[in-house]
PDB file of N, CA and C in Angstrom:
ATOM      1  N   MET A 403       5.167 -17.164 -15.977  1.00  0.00           N
ATOM      2  CA  MET A 403       4.976 -16.300 -14.818  1.00  0.00           C
ATOM      3  C   MET A 403       3.630 -15.584 -14.967  1.00  0.00           C
ATOM      4  N   THR A 404       2.836 -15.576 -13.930  1.00  0.00           N
ATOM      5  CA  THR A 404       1.548 -14.890 -13.974  1.00  0.00           C
ATOM      6  C   THR A 404       1.736 -13.407 -13.757  1.00  0.00           C
ATOM      7  N   GLU A 405       0.710 -12.622 -14.068  1.00  0.00           N
ATOM      8  CA  GLU A 405       0.793 -11.166 -13.884  1.00  0.00           C
ATOM      9  C   GLU A 405       1.122 -10.824 -12.438  1.00  0.00           C
ATOM     10  N   ALA A 406       0.456 -11.463 -11.488  1.00  0.00           N
ATOM     11  CA  ALA A 406       0.648 -11.143 -10.071  1.00  0.00           C
ATOM     12  C   ALA A 406       2.081 -11.389  -9.627  1.00  0.00           C
ATOM     13  N   THR A 407       2.701 -12.447 -10.110  1.00  0.00           N
ATOM     14  CA  THR A 407       4.058 -12.743  -9.655  1.00  0.00           C
ATOM     15  C   THR A 407       5.099 -11.853 -10.316  1.00  0.00           C
ATOM     16  N   SER A 408       4.727 -11.130 -11.382  1.00  0.00           N
ATOM     17  CA  SER A 408       5.675 -10.242 -12.038  1.00  0.00           C
ATOM     18  C   SER A 408       5.595  -8.809 -11.516  1.00  0.00           C
ATOM     19  N   LEU A 409       4.656  -8.529 -10.634  1.00  0.00           N
ATOM     20  CA  LEU A 409       4.475  -7.175 -10.107  1.00  0.00           C
ATOM     21  C   LEU A 409       5.397  -6.902  -8.932  1.00  0.00           C
ATOM     22  N   LEU A 410       5.810  -5.635  -8.799  1.00  0.00           N
ATOM     23  CA  LEU A 410       6.521  -5.224  -7.597  1.00  0.00           C
ATOM     24  C   LEU A 410       5.544  -5.245  -6.428  1.00  0.00           C
ATOM     25  N   VAL A 411       6.087  -5.236  -5.222  1.00  0.00           N
ATOM     26  CA  VAL A 411       5.263  -5.327  -4.022  1.00  0.00           C
ATOM     27  C   VAL A 411       5.576  -4.149  -3.108  1.00  0.00           C
ATOM     28  N   ALA A 412       4.523  -3.557  -2.539  1.00  0.00           N
ATOM     29  CA  ALA A 412       4.683  -2.491  -1.547  1.00  0.00           C
ATOM     30  C   ALA A 412       4.409  -3.077  -0.174  1.00  0.00           C
ATOM     31  N   ALA A 413       5.320  -2.838   0.759  1.00  0.00           N
ATOM     32  CA  ALA A 413       5.081  -3.200   2.154  1.00  0.00           C
ATOM     33  C   ALA A 413       4.419  -1.997   2.802  1.00  0.00           C
ATOM     34  N   ILE A 414       3.264  -2.208   3.407  1.00  0.00           N
ATOM     35  CA  ILE A 414       2.519  -1.096   3.985  1.00  0.00           C
ATOM     36  C   ILE A 414       2.317  -1.319   5.479  1.00  0.00           C
ATOM     37  N   LYS A 415       2.092  -0.218   6.179  1.00  0.00           N
ATOM     38  CA  LYS A 415       1.863  -0.272   7.623  1.00  0.00           C
ATOM     39  C   LYS A 415       0.574   0.481   7.920  1.00  0.00           C
ATOM     40  N   PHE A 416      -0.288  -0.133   8.712  1.00  0.00           N
ATOM     41  CA  PHE A 416      -1.551   0.498   9.094  1.00  0.00           C
ATOM     42  C   PHE A 416      -1.329   1.490  10.231  1.00  0.00           C
ATOM     43  N   LYS A 417      -2.074   2.603  10.228  1.00  0.00           N
ATOM     44  CA  LYS A 417      -1.920   3.682  11.217  1.00  0.00           C
ATOM     45  C   LYS A 417      -2.016   3.198  12.653  1.00  0.00           C
ATOM     46  N   TRP A 418      -2.910   2.244  12.897  1.00  0.00           N
ATOM     47  CA  TRP A 418      -3.175   1.818  14.266  1.00  0.00           C
ATOM     48  C   TRP A 418      -2.164   0.798  14.785  1.00  0.00           C
ATOM     49  N   GLN A 419      -1.228   0.354  13.946  1.00  0.00           N
ATOM     50  CA  GLN A 419      -0.240  -0.627  14.388  1.00  0.00           C
ATOM     51  C   GLN A 419       0.808   0.007  15.285  1.00  0.00           C
ATOM     52  N   LYS A 420       1.119  -0.661  16.372  1.00  0.00           N
ATOM     53  CA  LYS A 420       2.155  -0.168  17.277  1.00  0.00           C
ATOM     54  C   LYS A 420       3.451  -0.966  17.096  1.00  0.00           C
ATOM     55  N   ASP A 421       3.381  -2.151  16.474  1.00  0.00           N
ATOM     56  CA  ASP A 421       4.576  -2.963  16.249  1.00  0.00           C
ATOM     57  C   ASP A 421       5.143  -2.683  14.853  1.00  0.00           C
ATOM     58  N   GLU A 422       6.142  -3.430  14.460  1.00  0.00           N
ATOM     59  CA  GLU A 422       6.801  -3.207  13.175  1.00  0.00           C
ATOM     60  C   GLU A 422       6.256  -4.091  12.048  1.00  0.00           C
ATOM     61  N   LYS A 423       5.135  -4.766  12.263  1.00  0.00           N
ATOM     62  CA  LYS A 423       4.562  -5.657  11.258  1.00  0.00           C
ATOM     63  C   LYS A 423       4.087  -4.860  10.048  1.00  0.00           C
ATOM     64  N   THR A 424       4.381  -5.374   8.865  1.00  0.00           N
ATOM     65  CA  THR A 424       3.898  -4.765   7.635  1.00  0.00           C
ATOM     66  C   THR A 424       3.114  -5.812   6.842  1.00  0.00           C
ATOM     67  N   TYR A 425       2.350  -5.341   5.882  1.00  0.00           N
ATOM     68  CA  TYR A 425       1.564  -6.207   5.011  1.00  0.00           C
ATOM     69  C   TYR A 425       1.950  -5.893   3.576  1.00  0.00           C
ATOM     70  N   ASP A 426       2.031  -6.911   2.737  1.00  0.00           N
ATOM     71  CA  ASP A 426       2.456  -6.735   1.358  1.00  0.00           C
ATOM     72  C   ASP A 426       1.263  -6.684   0.415  1.00  0.00           C
ATOM     73  N   TYR A 427       1.298  -5.715  -0.487  1.00  0.00           N
ATOM     74  CA  TYR A 427       0.284  -5.560  -1.530  1.00  0.00           C
ATOM     75  C   TYR A 427       0.993  -5.398  -2.864  1.00  0.00           C
ATOM     76  N   PHE A 428       0.471  -6.037  -3.909  1.00  0.00           N
ATOM     77  CA  PHE A 428       1.023  -5.870  -5.244  1.00  0.00           C
ATOM     78  C   PHE A 428       0.799  -4.451  -5.728  1.00  0.00           C
ATOM     79  N   ILE A 429       1.768  -3.931  -6.486  1.00  0.00           N
ATOM     80  CA  ILE A 429       1.634  -2.630  -7.136  1.00  0.00           C
ATOM     81  C   ILE A 429       1.147  -2.903  -8.558  1.00  0.00           C
ATOM     82  N   PRO A 430      -0.066  -2.454  -8.911  1.00  0.00           N
ATOM     83  CA  PRO A 430      -0.593  -2.729 -10.252  1.00  0.00           C
ATOM     84  C   PRO A 430       0.282  -2.125 -11.353  1.00  0.00           C
ATOM     85  N   THR A 431       0.321  -2.788 -12.493  1.00  0.00           N
ATOM     86  CA  THR A 431       1.045  -2.291 -13.661  1.00  0.00           C
ATOM     87  C   THR A 431       0.535  -0.896 -14.008  1.00  0.00           C
ATOM     88  N   GLY A 432       1.458   0.026 -14.236  1.00  0.00           N
ATOM     89  CA  GLY A 432       1.086   1.381 -14.623  1.00  0.00           C
ATOM     90  C   GLY A 432       0.923   2.338 -13.451  1.00  0.00           C
ATOM     91  N   LEU A 433       0.968   1.815 -12.223  1.00  0.00           N
ATOM     92  CA  LEU A 433       0.833   2.668 -11.039  1.00  0.00           C
ATOM     93  C   LEU A 433       2.219   2.906 -10.445  1.00  0.00           C
ATOM     94  N   THR A 434       2.574   4.156 -10.208  1.00  0.00           N
ATOM     95  CA  THR A 434       3.858   4.492  -9.604  1.00  0.00           C
ATOM     96  C   THR A 434       3.650   4.713  -8.115  1.00  0.00           C
ATOM     97  N   VAL A 435       4.361   3.943  -7.308  1.00  0.00           N
ATOM     98  CA  VAL A 435       4.251   4.023  -5.851  1.00  0.00           C
ATOM     99  C   VAL A 435       5.654   4.168  -5.276  1.00  0.00           C
ATOM    100  N   ASN A 436       5.818   5.107  -4.347  1.00  0.00           N
ATOM    101  CA  ASN A 436       7.103   5.345  -3.704  1.00  0.00           C
ATOM    102  C   ASN A 436       6.968   5.212  -2.193  1.00  0.00           C
ATOM    103  N   VAL A 437       8.083   4.950  -1.526  1.00  0.00           N
ATOM    104  CA  VAL A 437       8.097   4.914  -0.065  1.00  0.00           C
ATOM    105  C   VAL A 437       7.624   6.268   0.445  1.00  0.00           C
ATOM    106  N   GLY A 438       6.718   6.246   1.423  1.00  0.00           N
ATOM    107  CA  GLY A 438       6.162   7.473   1.985  1.00  0.00           C
ATOM    108  C   GLY A 438       4.823   7.851   1.390  1.00  0.00           C
ATOM    109  N   ASP A 439       4.482   7.280   0.238  1.00  0.00           N
ATOM    110  CA  ASP A 439       3.181   7.565  -0.381  1.00  0.00           C
ATOM    111  C   ASP A 439       2.052   7.001   0.466  1.00  0.00           C
ATOM    112  N   LYS A 440       0.916   7.668   0.415  1.00  0.00           N
ATOM    113  CA  LYS A 440      -0.318   7.159   1.008  1.00  0.00           C
ATOM    114  C   LYS A 440      -1.075   6.461  -0.116  1.00  0.00           C
ATOM    115  N   VAL A 441      -1.520   5.239   0.149  1.00  0.00           N
ATOM    116  CA  VAL A 441      -2.255   4.479  -0.854  1.00  0.00           C
ATOM    117  C   VAL A 441      -3.515   3.893  -0.232  1.00  0.00           C
ATOM    118  N   VAL A 442      -4.473   3.568  -1.079  1.00  0.00           N
ATOM    119  CA  VAL A 442      -5.711   2.936  -0.628  1.00  0.00           C
ATOM    120  C   VAL A 442      -5.604   1.442  -0.923  1.00  0.00           C
ATOM    121  N   VAL A 443      -5.902   0.623   0.100  1.00  0.00           N
ATOM    122  CA  VAL A 443      -5.903  -0.830  -0.056  1.00  0.00           C
ATOM    123  C   VAL A 443      -7.222  -1.396   0.448  1.00  0.00           C
ATOM    124  N   GLU A 444      -7.556  -2.563  -0.048  1.00  0.00           N
ATOM    125  CA  GLU A 444      -8.768  -3.268   0.376  1.00  0.00           C
ATOM    126  C   GLU A 444      -8.411  -4.162   1.562  1.00  0.00           C
ATOM    127  N   THR A 445      -9.235  -4.099   2.611  1.00  0.00           N
ATOM    128  CA  THR A 445      -9.060  -4.965   3.780  1.00  0.00           C
ATOM    129  C   THR A 445     -10.370  -5.706   4.021  1.00  0.00           C
ATOM    130  N   ALA A 446     -10.381  -6.575   4.996  1.00  0.00           N
ATOM    131  CA  ALA A 446     -11.605  -7.301   5.348  1.00  0.00           C
ATOM    132  C   ALA A 446     -12.700  -6.334   5.795  1.00  0.00           C
ATOM    133  N   ARG A 447     -12.313  -5.159   6.272  1.00  0.00           N
ATOM    134  CA  ARG A 447     -13.273  -4.156   6.756  1.00  0.00           C
ATOM    135  C   ARG A 447     -13.554  -3.063   5.743  1.00  0.00           C
ATOM    136  N   GLY A 448     -13.107  -3.241   4.506  1.00  0.00           N
ATOM    137  CA  GLY A 448     -13.316  -2.232   3.475  1.00  0.00           C
ATOM    138  C   GLY A 448     -12.023  -1.525   3.111  1.00  0.00           C
ATOM    139  N   GLU A 449     -12.123  -0.476   2.313  1.00  0.00           N
ATOM    140  CA  GLU A 449     -10.942   0.268   1.884  1.00  0.00           C
ATOM    141  C   GLU A 449     -10.427   1.152   3.006  1.00  0.00           C
ATOM    142  N   THR A 450      -9.093   1.287   3.066  1.00  0.00           N
ATOM    143  CA  THR A 450      -8.467   2.166   4.049  1.00  0.00           C
ATOM    144  C   THR A 450      -7.202   2.755   3.452  1.00  0.00           C
ATOM    145  N   THR A 451      -6.790   3.909   3.975  1.00  0.00           N
ATOM    146  CA  THR A 451      -5.575   4.573   3.518  1.00  0.00           C
ATOM    147  C   THR A 451      -4.423   4.180   4.424  1.00  0.00           C
ATOM    148  N   VAL A 452      -3.304   3.802   3.796  1.00  0.00           N
ATOM    149  CA  VAL A 452      -2.124   3.342   4.529  1.00  0.00           C
ATOM    150  C   VAL A 452      -0.880   3.998   3.935  1.00  0.00           C
ATOM    151  N   GLU A 453       0.251   3.843   4.620  1.00  0.00           N
ATOM    152  CA  GLU A 453       1.506   4.416   4.140  1.00  0.00           C
ATOM    153  C   GLU A 453       2.433   3.313   3.649  1.00  0.00           C
ATOM    154  N   VAL A 454       3.084   3.565   2.515  1.00  0.00           N
ATOM    155  CA  VAL A 454       4.066   2.626   1.977  1.00  0.00           C
ATOM    156  C   VAL A 454       5.370   2.822   2.740  1.00  0.00           C
ATOM    157  N   VAL A 455       5.914   1.740   3.312  1.00  0.00           N
ATOM    158  CA  VAL A 455       7.149   1.833   4.081  1.00  0.00           C
ATOM    159  C   VAL A 455       8.329   1.174   3.378  1.00  0.00           C
ATOM    160  N   ALA A 456       8.074   0.390   2.332  1.00  0.00           N
ATOM    161  CA  ALA A 456       9.152  -0.250   1.571  1.00  0.00           C
ATOM    162  C   ALA A 456       8.598  -0.748   0.244  1.00  0.00           C
ATOM    163  N   ILE A 457       9.497  -0.897  -0.732  1.00  0.00           N
ATOM    164  CA  ILE A 457       9.156  -1.503  -2.012  1.00  0.00           C
ATOM    165  C   ILE A 457      10.024  -2.759  -2.133  1.00  0.00           C
ATOM    166  N   LYS A 458       9.399  -3.871  -2.502  1.00  0.00           N
ATOM    167  CA  LYS A 458      10.099  -5.153  -2.610  1.00  0.00           C
ATOM    168  C   LYS A 458       9.994  -5.674  -4.037  1.00  0.00           C
ATOM    169  N   ALA A 459      10.932  -6.523  -4.412  1.00  0.00           N
ATOM    170  CA  ALA A 459      10.898  -7.143  -5.734  1.00  0.00           C
ATOM    171  C   ALA A 459       9.920  -8.297  -5.786  1.00  0.00           C
ATOM    172  N   ALA A 460       9.667  -8.936  -4.641  1.00  0.00           N
ATOM    173  CA  ALA A 460       8.771 -10.097  -4.604  1.00  0.00           C
ATOM    174  C   ALA A 460       8.271 -10.310  -3.187  1.00  0.00           C
ATOM    175  N   SER A 461       7.214 -11.116  -3.060  1.00  0.00           N
ATOM    176  CA  SER A 461       6.657 -11.450  -1.756  1.00  0.00           C
ATOM    177  C   SER A 461       5.864 -12.741  -1.854  1.00  0.00           C
ATOM    178  N   GLU A 462       6.011 -13.579  -0.871  1.00  0.00           N
ATOM    179  CA  GLU A 462       5.209 -14.796  -0.770  1.00  0.00           C
ATOM    180  C   GLU A 462       3.862 -14.489  -0.105  1.00  0.00           C
ATOM    181  N   MET A 463       3.749 -13.338   0.544  1.00  0.00           N
ATOM    182  CA  MET A 463       2.569 -13.002   1.338  1.00  0.00           C
ATOM    183  C   MET A 463       1.550 -12.123   0.610  1.00  0.00           C
ATOM    184  N   ALA A 464       1.966 -11.399  -0.412  1.00  0.00           N
ATOM    185  CA  ALA A 464       1.048 -10.487  -1.106  1.00  0.00           C
ATOM    186  C   ALA A 464      -0.048 -11.271  -1.815  1.00  0.00           C
ATOM    187  N   GLN A 465      -1.292 -10.804  -1.644  1.00  0.00           N
ATOM    188  CA  GLN A 465      -2.425 -11.453  -2.291  1.00  0.00           C
ATOM    189  C   GLN A 465      -3.326 -10.459  -3.023  1.00  0.00           C
ATOM    190  N   LYS A 466      -3.301  -9.195  -2.606  1.00  0.00           N
ATOM    191  CA  LYS A 466      -4.176  -8.181  -3.194  1.00  0.00           C
ATOM    192  C   LYS A 466      -3.336  -7.062  -3.780  1.00  0.00           C
ATOM    193  N   LYS A 467      -3.977  -6.287  -4.682  1.00  0.00           N
ATOM    194  CA  LYS A 467      -3.311  -5.136  -5.289  1.00  0.00           C
ATOM    195  C   LYS A 467      -3.712  -3.852  -4.578  1.00  0.00           C
ATOM    196  N   ILE A 468      -2.823  -2.863  -4.654  1.00  0.00           N
ATOM    197  CA  ILE A 468      -3.146  -1.516  -4.197  1.00  0.00           C
ATOM    198  C   ILE A 468      -4.268  -0.987  -5.085  1.00  0.00           C
ATOM    199  N   VAL A 469      -5.243  -0.305  -4.494  1.00  0.00           N
ATOM    200  CA  VAL A 469      -6.373   0.230  -5.253  1.00  0.00           C
ATOM    201  C   VAL A 469      -5.972   1.504  -5.994  1.00  0.00           C
ATOM    202  N   ARG A 470      -5.364   2.450  -5.274  1.00  0.00           N
ATOM    203  CA  ARG A 470      -4.945   3.712  -5.894  1.00  0.00           C
ATOM    204  C   ARG A 470      -4.009   4.461  -4.952  1.00  0.00           C
ATOM    205  N   VAL A 471      -3.288   5.447  -5.514  1.00  0.00           N
ATOM    206  CA  VAL A 471      -2.432   6.332  -4.728  1.00  0.00           C
ATOM    207  C   VAL A 471      -3.266   7.533  -4.329  1.00  0.00           C
ATOM    208  N   VAL A 472      -3.117   7.987  -3.085  1.00  0.00           N
ATOM    209  CA  VAL A 472      -3.823   9.181  -2.611  1.00  0.00           C
ATOM    210  C   VAL A 472      -3.020  10.394  -3.056  1.00  0.00           C
ATOM    211  N   GLU A 473      -3.674  11.313  -3.746  1.00  0.00           N
ATOM    212  CA  GLU A 473      -2.994  12.517  -4.226  1.00  0.00           C
ATOM    213  C   GLU A 473      -2.636  13.413  -3.038  1.00  0.00           C
ATOM    214  N   ARG A 474      -1.424  13.936  -3.081  1.00  0.00           N
ATOM    215  CA  ARG A 474      -0.979  14.839  -2.012  1.00  0.00           C
ATOM    216  C   ARG A 474      -1.620  16.204  -2.186  1.00  0.00           C
ATOM    217  N   GLU A 475      -1.935  16.862  -1.045  1.00  0.00           N
ATOM    218  CA  GLU A 475      -2.492  18.218  -1.097  1.00  0.00           C
ATOM    219  C   GLU A 475      -1.391  19.195  -1.482  1.00  0.00           C
ATOM    220  N   ALA A 476      -1.738  20.205  -2.228  1.00  0.00           N
ATOM    221  CA  ALA A 476      -0.772  21.242  -2.582  1.00  0.00           C
ATOM    222  C   ALA A 476      -0.366  21.992  -1.321  1.00  0.00           C
ATOM    223  N   GLU A 477       0.850  22.526  -1.307  1.00  0.00           N
ATOM    224  CA  GLU A 477       1.361  23.284  -0.156  1.00  0.00           C
ATOM    225  C   GLU A 477       0.384  24.383   0.228  1.00  0.00           C
ATOM    226  N   GLY A 478       0.054  24.467   1.497  1.00  0.00           N
ATOM    227  CA  GLY A 478      -0.819  25.520   2.007  1.00  0.00           C
ATOM    228  C   GLY A 478      -2.305  25.277   1.756  1.00  0.00           C
ATOM    229  N   GLU A 479      -2.625  24.197   1.105  1.00  0.00           N
ATOM    230  CA  GLU A 479      -4.024  23.902   0.777  1.00  0.00           C
ATOM    231  C   GLU A 479      -4.591  22.966   1.832  1.00  0.00           C
ATOM    232  N   LYS A 480      -5.668  23.348   2.458  1.00  0.00           N
ATOM    233  CA  LYS A 480      -6.325  22.524   3.477  1.00  0.00           C
ATOM    234  C   LYS A 480      -7.779  22.349   3.120  1.00  0.00           C
ATOM    235  N   ALA A 481      -8.310  21.171   3.434  1.00  0.00           N
ATOM    236  CA  ALA A 481      -9.724  20.906   3.121  1.00  0.00           C
ATOM    237  C   ALA A 481     -10.613  21.472   4.199  1.00  0.00           C
TER     238      ALA A 481
END
């Protein structure tokens, strides 16, 4: 089994999507990702922030890994 096929998969949804289509990205070893987390992924147009809507054990469609998890702002803290 290769490294990629042994990784969990996050199903993500892009902000601009109006339908229920999701895209699968591998969760890199050592990275903790939960449903509802905002993560950065690589797309054809560059990196973008998306929301994790499900975690899967496997996927035939996943080809890329999540780049990183976006840290949540502390309560009451605004940029």
